[in-house]
Coordinates of C-alpha atoms in Angstrom, one line a residue:
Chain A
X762 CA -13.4 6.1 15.4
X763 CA -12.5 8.0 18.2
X764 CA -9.0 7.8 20.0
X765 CA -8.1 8.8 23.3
X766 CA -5.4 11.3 22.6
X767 CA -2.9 12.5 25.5
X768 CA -0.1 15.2 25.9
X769 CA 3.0 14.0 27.8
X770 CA 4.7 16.9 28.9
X771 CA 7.6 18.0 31.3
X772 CA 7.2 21.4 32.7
X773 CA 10.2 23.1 34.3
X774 CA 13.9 23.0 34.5
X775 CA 14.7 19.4 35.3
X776 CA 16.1 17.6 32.3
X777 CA 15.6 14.0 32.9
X778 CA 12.7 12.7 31.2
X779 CA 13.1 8.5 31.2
X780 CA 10.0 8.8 33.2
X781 CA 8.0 10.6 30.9
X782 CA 8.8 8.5 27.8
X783 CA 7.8 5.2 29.7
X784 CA 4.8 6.2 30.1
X785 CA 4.1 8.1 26.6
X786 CA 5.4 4.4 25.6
X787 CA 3.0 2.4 27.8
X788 CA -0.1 4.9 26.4
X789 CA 1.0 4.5 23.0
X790 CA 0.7 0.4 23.8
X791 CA -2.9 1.0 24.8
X792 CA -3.6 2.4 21.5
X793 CA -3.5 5.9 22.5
X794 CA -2.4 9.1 20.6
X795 CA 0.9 10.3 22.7
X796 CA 1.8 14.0 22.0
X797 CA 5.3 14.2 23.6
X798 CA 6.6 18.0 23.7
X799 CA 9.5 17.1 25.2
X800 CA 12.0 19.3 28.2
X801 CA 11.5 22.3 29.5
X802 CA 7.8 23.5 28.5
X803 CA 6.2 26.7 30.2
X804 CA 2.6 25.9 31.3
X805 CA 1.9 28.2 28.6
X806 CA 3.2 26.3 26.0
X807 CA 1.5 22.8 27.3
X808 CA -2.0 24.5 27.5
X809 CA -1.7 26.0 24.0
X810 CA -0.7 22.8 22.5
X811 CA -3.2 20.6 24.2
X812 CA -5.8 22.8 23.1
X813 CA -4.4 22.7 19.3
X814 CA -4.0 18.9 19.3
X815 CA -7.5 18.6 20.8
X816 CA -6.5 16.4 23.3
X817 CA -8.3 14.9 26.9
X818 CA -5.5 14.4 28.8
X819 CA -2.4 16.0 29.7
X820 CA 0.2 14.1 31.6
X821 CA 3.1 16.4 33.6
X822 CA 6.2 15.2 35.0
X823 CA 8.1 16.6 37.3
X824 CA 11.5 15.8 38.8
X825 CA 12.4 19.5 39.8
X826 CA 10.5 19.9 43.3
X827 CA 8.2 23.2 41.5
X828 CA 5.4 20.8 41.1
X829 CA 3.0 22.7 43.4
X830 CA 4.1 25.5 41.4
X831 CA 3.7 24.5 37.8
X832 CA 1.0 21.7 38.2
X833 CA -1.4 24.1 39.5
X834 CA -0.3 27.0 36.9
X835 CA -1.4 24.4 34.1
X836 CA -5.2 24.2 36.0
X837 CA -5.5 27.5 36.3
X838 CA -4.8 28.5 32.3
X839 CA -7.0 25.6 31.2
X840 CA -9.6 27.2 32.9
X841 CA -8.4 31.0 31.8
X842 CA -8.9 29.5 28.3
X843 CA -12.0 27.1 28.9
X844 CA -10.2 24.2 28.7
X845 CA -11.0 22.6 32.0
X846 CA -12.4 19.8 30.0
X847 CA -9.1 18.8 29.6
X848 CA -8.0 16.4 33.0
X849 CA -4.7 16.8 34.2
X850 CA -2.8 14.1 35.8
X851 CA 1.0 14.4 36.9
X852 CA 4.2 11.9 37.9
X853 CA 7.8 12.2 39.0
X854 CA 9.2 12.9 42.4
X855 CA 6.0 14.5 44.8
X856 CA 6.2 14.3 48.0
X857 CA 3.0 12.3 49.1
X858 CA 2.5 15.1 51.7
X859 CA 1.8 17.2 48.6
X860 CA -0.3 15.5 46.9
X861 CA -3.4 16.5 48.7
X862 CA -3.0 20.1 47.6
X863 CA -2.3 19.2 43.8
X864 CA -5.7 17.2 43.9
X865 CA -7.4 19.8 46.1
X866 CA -6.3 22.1 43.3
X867 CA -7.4 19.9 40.2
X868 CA -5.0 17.5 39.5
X869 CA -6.8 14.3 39.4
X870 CA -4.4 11.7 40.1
X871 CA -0.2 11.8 40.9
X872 CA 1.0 8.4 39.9
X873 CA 4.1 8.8 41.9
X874 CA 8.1 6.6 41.2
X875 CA 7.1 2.4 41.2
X876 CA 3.8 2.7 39.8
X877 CA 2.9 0.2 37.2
X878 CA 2.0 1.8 33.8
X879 CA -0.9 -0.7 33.9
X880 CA -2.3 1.6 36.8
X881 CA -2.2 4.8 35.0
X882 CA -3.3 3.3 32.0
X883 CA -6.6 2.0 33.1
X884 CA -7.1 4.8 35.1
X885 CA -7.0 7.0 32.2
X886 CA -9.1 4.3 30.4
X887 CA -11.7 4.7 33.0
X888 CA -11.9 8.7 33.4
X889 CA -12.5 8.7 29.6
X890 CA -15.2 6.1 29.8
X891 CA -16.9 7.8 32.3
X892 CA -16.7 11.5 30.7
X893 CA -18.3 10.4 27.4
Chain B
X1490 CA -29.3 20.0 18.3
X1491 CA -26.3 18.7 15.6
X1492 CA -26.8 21.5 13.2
X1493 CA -26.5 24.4 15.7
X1494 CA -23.2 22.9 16.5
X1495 CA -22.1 22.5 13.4
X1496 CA -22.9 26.5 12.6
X1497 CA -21.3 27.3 15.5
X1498 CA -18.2 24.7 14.7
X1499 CA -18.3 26.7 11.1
X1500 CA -18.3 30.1 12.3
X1501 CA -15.5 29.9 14.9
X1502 CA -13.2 28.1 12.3
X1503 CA -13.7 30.8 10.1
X1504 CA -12.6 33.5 12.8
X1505 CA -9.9 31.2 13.7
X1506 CA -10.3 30.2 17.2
X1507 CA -8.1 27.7 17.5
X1508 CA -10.2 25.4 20.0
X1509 CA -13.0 25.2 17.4
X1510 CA -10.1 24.7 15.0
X1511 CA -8.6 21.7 16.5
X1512 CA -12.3 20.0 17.4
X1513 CA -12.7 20.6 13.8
X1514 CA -9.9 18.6 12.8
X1515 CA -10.8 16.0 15.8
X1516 CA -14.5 15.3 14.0
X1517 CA -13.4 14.8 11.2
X1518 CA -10.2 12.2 11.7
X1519 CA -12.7 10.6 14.0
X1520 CA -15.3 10.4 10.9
X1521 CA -18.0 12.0 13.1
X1522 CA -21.4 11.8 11.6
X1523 CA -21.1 15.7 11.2
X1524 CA -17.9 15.8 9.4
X1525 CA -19.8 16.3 6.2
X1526 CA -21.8 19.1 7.4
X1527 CA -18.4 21.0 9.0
X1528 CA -16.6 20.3 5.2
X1529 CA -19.8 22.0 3.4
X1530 CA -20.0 24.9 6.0
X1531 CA -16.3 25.5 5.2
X1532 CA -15.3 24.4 1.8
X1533 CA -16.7 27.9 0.0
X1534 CA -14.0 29.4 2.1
X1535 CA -11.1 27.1 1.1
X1536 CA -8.8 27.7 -2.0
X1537 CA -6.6 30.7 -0.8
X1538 CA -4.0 29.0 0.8
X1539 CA -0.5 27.6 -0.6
X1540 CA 0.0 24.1 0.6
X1541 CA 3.7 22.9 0.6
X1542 CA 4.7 19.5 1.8
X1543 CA 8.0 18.3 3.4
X1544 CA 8.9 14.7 3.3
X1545 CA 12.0 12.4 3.4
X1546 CA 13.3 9.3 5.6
X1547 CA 13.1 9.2 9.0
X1548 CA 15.7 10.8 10.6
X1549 CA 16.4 13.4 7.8
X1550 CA 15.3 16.7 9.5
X1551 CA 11.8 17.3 8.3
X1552 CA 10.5 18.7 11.7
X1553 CA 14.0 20.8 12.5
X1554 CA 13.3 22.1 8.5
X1555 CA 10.2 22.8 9.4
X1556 CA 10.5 24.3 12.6
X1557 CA 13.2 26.8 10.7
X1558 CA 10.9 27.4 7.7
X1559 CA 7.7 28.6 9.8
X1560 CA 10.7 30.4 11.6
X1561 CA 11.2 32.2 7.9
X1562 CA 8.0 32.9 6.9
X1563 CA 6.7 34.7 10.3
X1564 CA 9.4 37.4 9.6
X1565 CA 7.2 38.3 6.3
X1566 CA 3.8 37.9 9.1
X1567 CA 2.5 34.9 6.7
X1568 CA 0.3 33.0 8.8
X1569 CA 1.3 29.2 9.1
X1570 CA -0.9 26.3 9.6
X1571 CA 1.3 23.3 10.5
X1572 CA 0.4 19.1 9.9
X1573 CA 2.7 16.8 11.4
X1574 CA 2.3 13.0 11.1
X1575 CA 3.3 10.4 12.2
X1576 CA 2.9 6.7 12.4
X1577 CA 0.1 4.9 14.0
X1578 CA 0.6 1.4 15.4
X1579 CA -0.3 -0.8 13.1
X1580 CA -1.0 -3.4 16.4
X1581 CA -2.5 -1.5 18.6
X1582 CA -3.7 1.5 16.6
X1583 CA -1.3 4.0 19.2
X1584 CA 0.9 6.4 18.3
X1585 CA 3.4 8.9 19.6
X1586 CA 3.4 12.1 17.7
X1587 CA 6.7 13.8 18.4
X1588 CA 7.4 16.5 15.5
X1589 CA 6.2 19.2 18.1
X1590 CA 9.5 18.4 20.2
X1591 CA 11.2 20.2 17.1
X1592 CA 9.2 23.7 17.6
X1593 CA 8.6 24.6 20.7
X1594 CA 9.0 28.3 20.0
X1595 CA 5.8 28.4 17.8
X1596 CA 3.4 27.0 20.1
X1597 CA 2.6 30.4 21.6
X1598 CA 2.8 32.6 18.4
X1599 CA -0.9 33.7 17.7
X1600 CA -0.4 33.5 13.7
X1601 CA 0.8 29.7 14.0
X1602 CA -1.3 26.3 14.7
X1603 CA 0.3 23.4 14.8
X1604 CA -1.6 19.6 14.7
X1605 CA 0.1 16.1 14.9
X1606 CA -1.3 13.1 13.3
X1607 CA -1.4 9.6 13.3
X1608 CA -1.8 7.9 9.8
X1609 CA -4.4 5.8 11.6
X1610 CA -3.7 2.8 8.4
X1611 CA -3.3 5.0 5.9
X1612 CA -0.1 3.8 4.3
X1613 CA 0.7 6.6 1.5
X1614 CA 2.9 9.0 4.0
X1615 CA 0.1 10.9 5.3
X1616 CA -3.0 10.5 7.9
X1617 CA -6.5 9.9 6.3
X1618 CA -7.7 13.3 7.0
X1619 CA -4.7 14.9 6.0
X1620 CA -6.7 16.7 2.9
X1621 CA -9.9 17.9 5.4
X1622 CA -7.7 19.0 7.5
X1623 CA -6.0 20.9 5.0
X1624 CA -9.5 22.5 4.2
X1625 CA -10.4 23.7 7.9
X1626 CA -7.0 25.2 8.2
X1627 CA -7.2 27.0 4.3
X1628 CA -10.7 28.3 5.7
X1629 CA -9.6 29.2 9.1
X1630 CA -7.3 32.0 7.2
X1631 CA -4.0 30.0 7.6
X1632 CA -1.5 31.7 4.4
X1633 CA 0.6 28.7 4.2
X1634 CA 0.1 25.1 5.4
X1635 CA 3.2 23.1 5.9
X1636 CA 2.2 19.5 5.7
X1637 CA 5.4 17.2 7.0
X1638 CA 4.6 13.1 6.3
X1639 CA 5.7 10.3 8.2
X1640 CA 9.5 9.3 7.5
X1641 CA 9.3 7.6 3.9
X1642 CA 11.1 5.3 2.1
X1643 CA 11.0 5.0 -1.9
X1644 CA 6.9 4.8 -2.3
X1645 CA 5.0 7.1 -0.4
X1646 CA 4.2 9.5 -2.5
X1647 CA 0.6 10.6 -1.7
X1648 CA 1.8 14.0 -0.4
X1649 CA 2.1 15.4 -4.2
X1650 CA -2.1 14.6 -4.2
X1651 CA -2.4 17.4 -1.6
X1652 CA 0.5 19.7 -1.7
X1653 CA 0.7 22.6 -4.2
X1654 CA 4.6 22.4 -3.6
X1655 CA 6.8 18.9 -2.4
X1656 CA 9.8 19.7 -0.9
X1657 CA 11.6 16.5 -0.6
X1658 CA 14.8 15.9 2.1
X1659 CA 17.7 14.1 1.2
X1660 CA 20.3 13.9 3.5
X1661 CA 24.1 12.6 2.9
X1662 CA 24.8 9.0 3.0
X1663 CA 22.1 7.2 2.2
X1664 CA 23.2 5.8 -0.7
X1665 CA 24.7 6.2 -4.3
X1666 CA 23.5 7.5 -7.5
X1667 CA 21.8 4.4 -8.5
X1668 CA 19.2 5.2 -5.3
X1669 CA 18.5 8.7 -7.2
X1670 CA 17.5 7.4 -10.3
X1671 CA 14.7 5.1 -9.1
X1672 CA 10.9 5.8 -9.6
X1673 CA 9.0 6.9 -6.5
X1674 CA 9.3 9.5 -4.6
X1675 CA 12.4 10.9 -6.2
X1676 CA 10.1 11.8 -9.3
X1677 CA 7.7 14.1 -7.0
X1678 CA 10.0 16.5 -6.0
X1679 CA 9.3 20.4 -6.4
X1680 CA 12.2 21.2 -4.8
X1681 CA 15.2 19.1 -3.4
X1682 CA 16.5 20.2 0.4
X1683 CA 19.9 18.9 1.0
X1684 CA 19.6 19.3 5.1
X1685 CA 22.5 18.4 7.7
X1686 CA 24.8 20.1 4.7
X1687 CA 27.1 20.8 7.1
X1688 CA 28.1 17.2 7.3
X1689 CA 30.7 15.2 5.3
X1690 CA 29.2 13.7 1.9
X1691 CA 26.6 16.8 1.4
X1692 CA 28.0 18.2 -2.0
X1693 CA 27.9 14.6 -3.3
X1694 CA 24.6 14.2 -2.3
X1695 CA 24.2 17.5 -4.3
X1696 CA 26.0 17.0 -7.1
X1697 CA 24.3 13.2 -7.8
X1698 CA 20.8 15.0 -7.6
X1699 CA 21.8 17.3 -9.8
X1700 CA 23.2 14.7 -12.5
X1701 CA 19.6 12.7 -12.0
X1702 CA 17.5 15.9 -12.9
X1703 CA 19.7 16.3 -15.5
X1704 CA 19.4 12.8 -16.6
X1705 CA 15.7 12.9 -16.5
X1706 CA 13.5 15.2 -19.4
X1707 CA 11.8 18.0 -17.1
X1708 CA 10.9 20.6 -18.6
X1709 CA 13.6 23.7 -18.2
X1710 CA 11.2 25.6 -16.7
X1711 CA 10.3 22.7 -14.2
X1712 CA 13.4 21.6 -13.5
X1713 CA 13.6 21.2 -9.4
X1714 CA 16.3 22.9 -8.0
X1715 CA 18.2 21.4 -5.6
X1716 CA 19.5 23.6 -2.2
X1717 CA 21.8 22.2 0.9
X1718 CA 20.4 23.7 3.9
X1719 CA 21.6 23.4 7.6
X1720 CA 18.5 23.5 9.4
X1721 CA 20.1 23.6 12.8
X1722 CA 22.1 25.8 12.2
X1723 CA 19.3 28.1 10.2
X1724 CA 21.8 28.0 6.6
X1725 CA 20.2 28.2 3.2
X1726 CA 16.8 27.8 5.1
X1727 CA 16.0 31.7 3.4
X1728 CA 16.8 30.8 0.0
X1729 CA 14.6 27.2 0.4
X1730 CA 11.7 29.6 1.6
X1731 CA 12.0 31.8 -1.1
X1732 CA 12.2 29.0 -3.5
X1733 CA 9.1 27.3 -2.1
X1734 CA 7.3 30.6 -2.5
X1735 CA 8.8 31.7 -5.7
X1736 CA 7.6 28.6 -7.6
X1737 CA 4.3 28.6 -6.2
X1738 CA 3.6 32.4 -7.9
X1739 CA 5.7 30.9 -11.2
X1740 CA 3.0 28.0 -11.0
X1741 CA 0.1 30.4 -10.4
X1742 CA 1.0 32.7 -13.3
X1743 CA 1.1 30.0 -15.6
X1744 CA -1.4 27.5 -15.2
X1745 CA 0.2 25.1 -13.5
X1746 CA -1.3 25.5 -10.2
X1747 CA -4.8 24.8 -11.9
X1748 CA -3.8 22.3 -13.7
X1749 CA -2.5 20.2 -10.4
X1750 CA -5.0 21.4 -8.1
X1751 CA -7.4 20.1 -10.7
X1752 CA -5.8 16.8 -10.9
X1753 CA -5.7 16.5 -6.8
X1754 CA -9.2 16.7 -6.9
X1755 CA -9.8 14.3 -9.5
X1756 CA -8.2 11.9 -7.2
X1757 CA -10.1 12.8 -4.0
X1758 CA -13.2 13.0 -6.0
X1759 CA -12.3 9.2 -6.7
X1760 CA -11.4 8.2 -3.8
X1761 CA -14.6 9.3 -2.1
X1762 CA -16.5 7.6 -4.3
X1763 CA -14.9 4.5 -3.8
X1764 CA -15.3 5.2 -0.2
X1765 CA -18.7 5.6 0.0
X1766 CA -19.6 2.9 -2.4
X1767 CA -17.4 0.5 -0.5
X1768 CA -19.1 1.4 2.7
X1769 CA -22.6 1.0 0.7
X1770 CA -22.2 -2.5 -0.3
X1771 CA -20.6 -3.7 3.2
X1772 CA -23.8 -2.1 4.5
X1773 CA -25.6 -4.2 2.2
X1774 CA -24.2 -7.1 2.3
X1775 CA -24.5 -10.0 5.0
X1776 CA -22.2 -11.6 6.6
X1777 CA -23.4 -14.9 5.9
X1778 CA -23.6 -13.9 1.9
X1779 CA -20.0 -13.0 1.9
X1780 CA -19.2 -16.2 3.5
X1781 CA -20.9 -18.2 0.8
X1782 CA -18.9 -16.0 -1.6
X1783 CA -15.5 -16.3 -0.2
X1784 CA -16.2 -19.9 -0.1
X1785 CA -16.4 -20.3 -3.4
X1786 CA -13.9 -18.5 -4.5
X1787 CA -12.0 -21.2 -1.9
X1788 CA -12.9 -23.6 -4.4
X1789 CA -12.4 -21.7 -7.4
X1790 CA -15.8 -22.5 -8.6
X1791 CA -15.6 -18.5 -9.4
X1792 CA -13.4 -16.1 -9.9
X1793 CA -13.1 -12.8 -7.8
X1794 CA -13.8 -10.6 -10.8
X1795 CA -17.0 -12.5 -11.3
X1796 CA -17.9 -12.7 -7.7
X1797 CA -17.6 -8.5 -7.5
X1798 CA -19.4 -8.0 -10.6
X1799 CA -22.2 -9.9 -9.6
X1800 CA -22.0 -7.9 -5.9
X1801 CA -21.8 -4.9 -7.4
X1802 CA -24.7 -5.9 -9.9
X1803 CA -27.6 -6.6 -7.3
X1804 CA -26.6 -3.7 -5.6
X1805 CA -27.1 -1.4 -8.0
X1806 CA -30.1 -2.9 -9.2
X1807 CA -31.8 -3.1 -6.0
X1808 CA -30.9 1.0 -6.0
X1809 CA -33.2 1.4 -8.6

């Protein structure tokens, strides 16, 4: 049986990461497969271990302000490695005026501070859905 | 269409590209109708490498040991293929895999791939697919694969099916000697890993293991031996390495390697069979008939055994 499996990751400096475990918690409720790499990962690191754990999602939050940095970073190696099957979605504090150049550069959704996890979790349900 | 992939699936694994790799291992914990096919195109491949498991309670280490082992054997260029499970929900089938958190460093290195699962129901300490994917990483040219369970209590004990070499983690505190004389997983040990050694309690945790494998009748040559090891602080984690390699070449040279491996595979062999069978006769078998069945047995107008055998009976007559 197939499972949607997800990488919950926090690229950057920022070391708070409440936000990241409620929603690897609120996945894991849905009967997803949560990778959770913890603190301070290098887009490097998240591509290379969403590509070893196989997984359709990554989720990046990020509390630092270097989101229009590192989000699109992320993109732009998935694609480097032919990954860009893999969607990326992102959370934390974004400025909604940013949050047209993140999608415009392949982020698919922000789910910025407030939103209910039962937003982000059907959204996720319905991306997958409509992929396979 | 399916068996063009499944070449191409085969021949990437085997030159170890790592997003064939992990689709590999996706297919088959997802039991993909191909997952045989990718298991025959590899298996002639498999056999080479030295499979060592690391289990313990939650809590204990495992993925810091880990982390500091693969840490060990890079400096010697041994390639390391890495399983980490965890548990699945048993409610809502999820899971959050979090050994990665452990070993970040390794992510990026080139001769390292790392893979978290979820048991997915299996209840023995390790996922379903633990042993295929065993065999994609063995055939994808991975030296040593590191297999850590879920945290364990007393039973689990399925990891000395699949691993060449158990390394099981103790940690000070958990109890006194009587806990270290009980059957289970104490008995599976290869080695015993003393980790947070650095903590109050550790050389009593020692020296009680040491009095149990004592007490018990190993033979000299197979006694385990017990080593404290701070894994956070990267003590004793050489000599554990060596150990785990030393006794693998000891077992090699004489016949004791064979003799295990051959007894692993008498059990997988097994439980395939039951496997497959079991997923013949619920293919077989209506709903409705089983109803009827588990009615009677309600009433105790027949016994299980009896009910089975006559299942089991029909189906291998209408085989024939």
């Amino acid at each position: 049986m197939e499972k949607i499996r997800i990488l919950i990751a926090k690229p950057g400096l920022d070391g708070h990461d409440r936000g990241a475990k409620v929603v690897a918690r609120a996945l894991r409720d849905a009967g997803m497969e949560v990778i959770y790499t913890g603190l301070r990962q290098t887009p490097e690191q998240i591509v290379e271990a969403a590509i070893q754990e196989d997984v359709d999602f990554i989720g990046l939050s990020c509390l630092s302000g270097a989101h229009n940095n590192l989000f699109p970073r992320v993109i732009n190696l998935l694609k480097e490695q032919n990954a860009a099957d893999i969607k990326v979605f992102g959370g934390g504090v974004i400025p909604q005026s940013d949050i047209p150049f993140l999608k415009e550069s392949g982020i698919v959704e922000i789910f910025g501070p407030g939103t209910s996890t039962e937003v982000t979790v059907s959204f996720i349900k319905q991306l997958y859905d409509e992929r396979s | 269409m399916n068996a063009a992939k499944v070449d191409k699936i085969v021949s990437e694994v085997l030159v170890g590209n790592k997003r064939y790799i992990a689709r590999a291992i996706s297919m088959l914990e997802n039991e993909s109708s191909q997952a045989a096919e990718i298991i025959k195109g590899l298996y002639p491949h498999c056999g080479r490498a030295h499979v060592i498991g690391i289990t313990g309670p939650p809590g204990a280490g495992k993925s810091t040991m880990v982390g500091a082992l693969v840490n060990q054997f890079r400096q010697s260029d041994k390639k390391c293929g890495i399983i980490l499970i965890d548990p699945s929900s048993p409610f809502t089938g999820g899971a959050i895999l979090g050994d990665r958190i452990r070993m970040p460093e390794h992510t990026t290195d080139k001769g390292v791939f790392i893979r978290s699962m979820g048991t997915r129901g299996s209840l023995g300490g390790l996922a379903l697919a633990t042993r295929d994917t065993v065999k994609v990483l063995d055939a994808a040219g991975y030296d040593l694969i590191i297999i850590e369970t879920v945290g364990i209590g007393q039973a689990e004990t399925d990891i000395v099916q699949t691993a060449d070499t158990v390394v099981v983690v103790s940690v000070p505190g958990l109890g006194d000697h009587i806990q270290t004389l009980k059957a289970g997983v104490m008995e599976i040990a290869d080695i015993f890993a003393v980790n947070k050694a650095d903590t109050d309690g550790a050389s009593k945790t020692v020296r009680e293991l040491k009095l149990m494998i004592e007490l018990s009748n190993y033979p000299a040559a197979e006694r385990p031996p017990v080593i404290p090891v701070s894994s956070l602080k990267n003590e004793g984690i050489d000599k554990l390495a060596g150990s785990i390699l030393e006794l693998h070449s000891q077992a090699l040279e004489s016949g004791r390697f064979e003799k295990r491996r051959k007894e692993q595979l008498a059990i997988e062999l097994n439980e395939i069979i039951r496997w497959q069978l079991i997923k013949r006769i619920n293919s077989k078998i209506s709903q409705h008939e089983l109803d009827v069945s588990i009615n009677e047995l309600y009433l105790h107008q027949i016994t299980p055994h009896e009910t089975a055998h006559n299942i089991l009976k029909s189906l291998l007559k209408g085989d024939e």
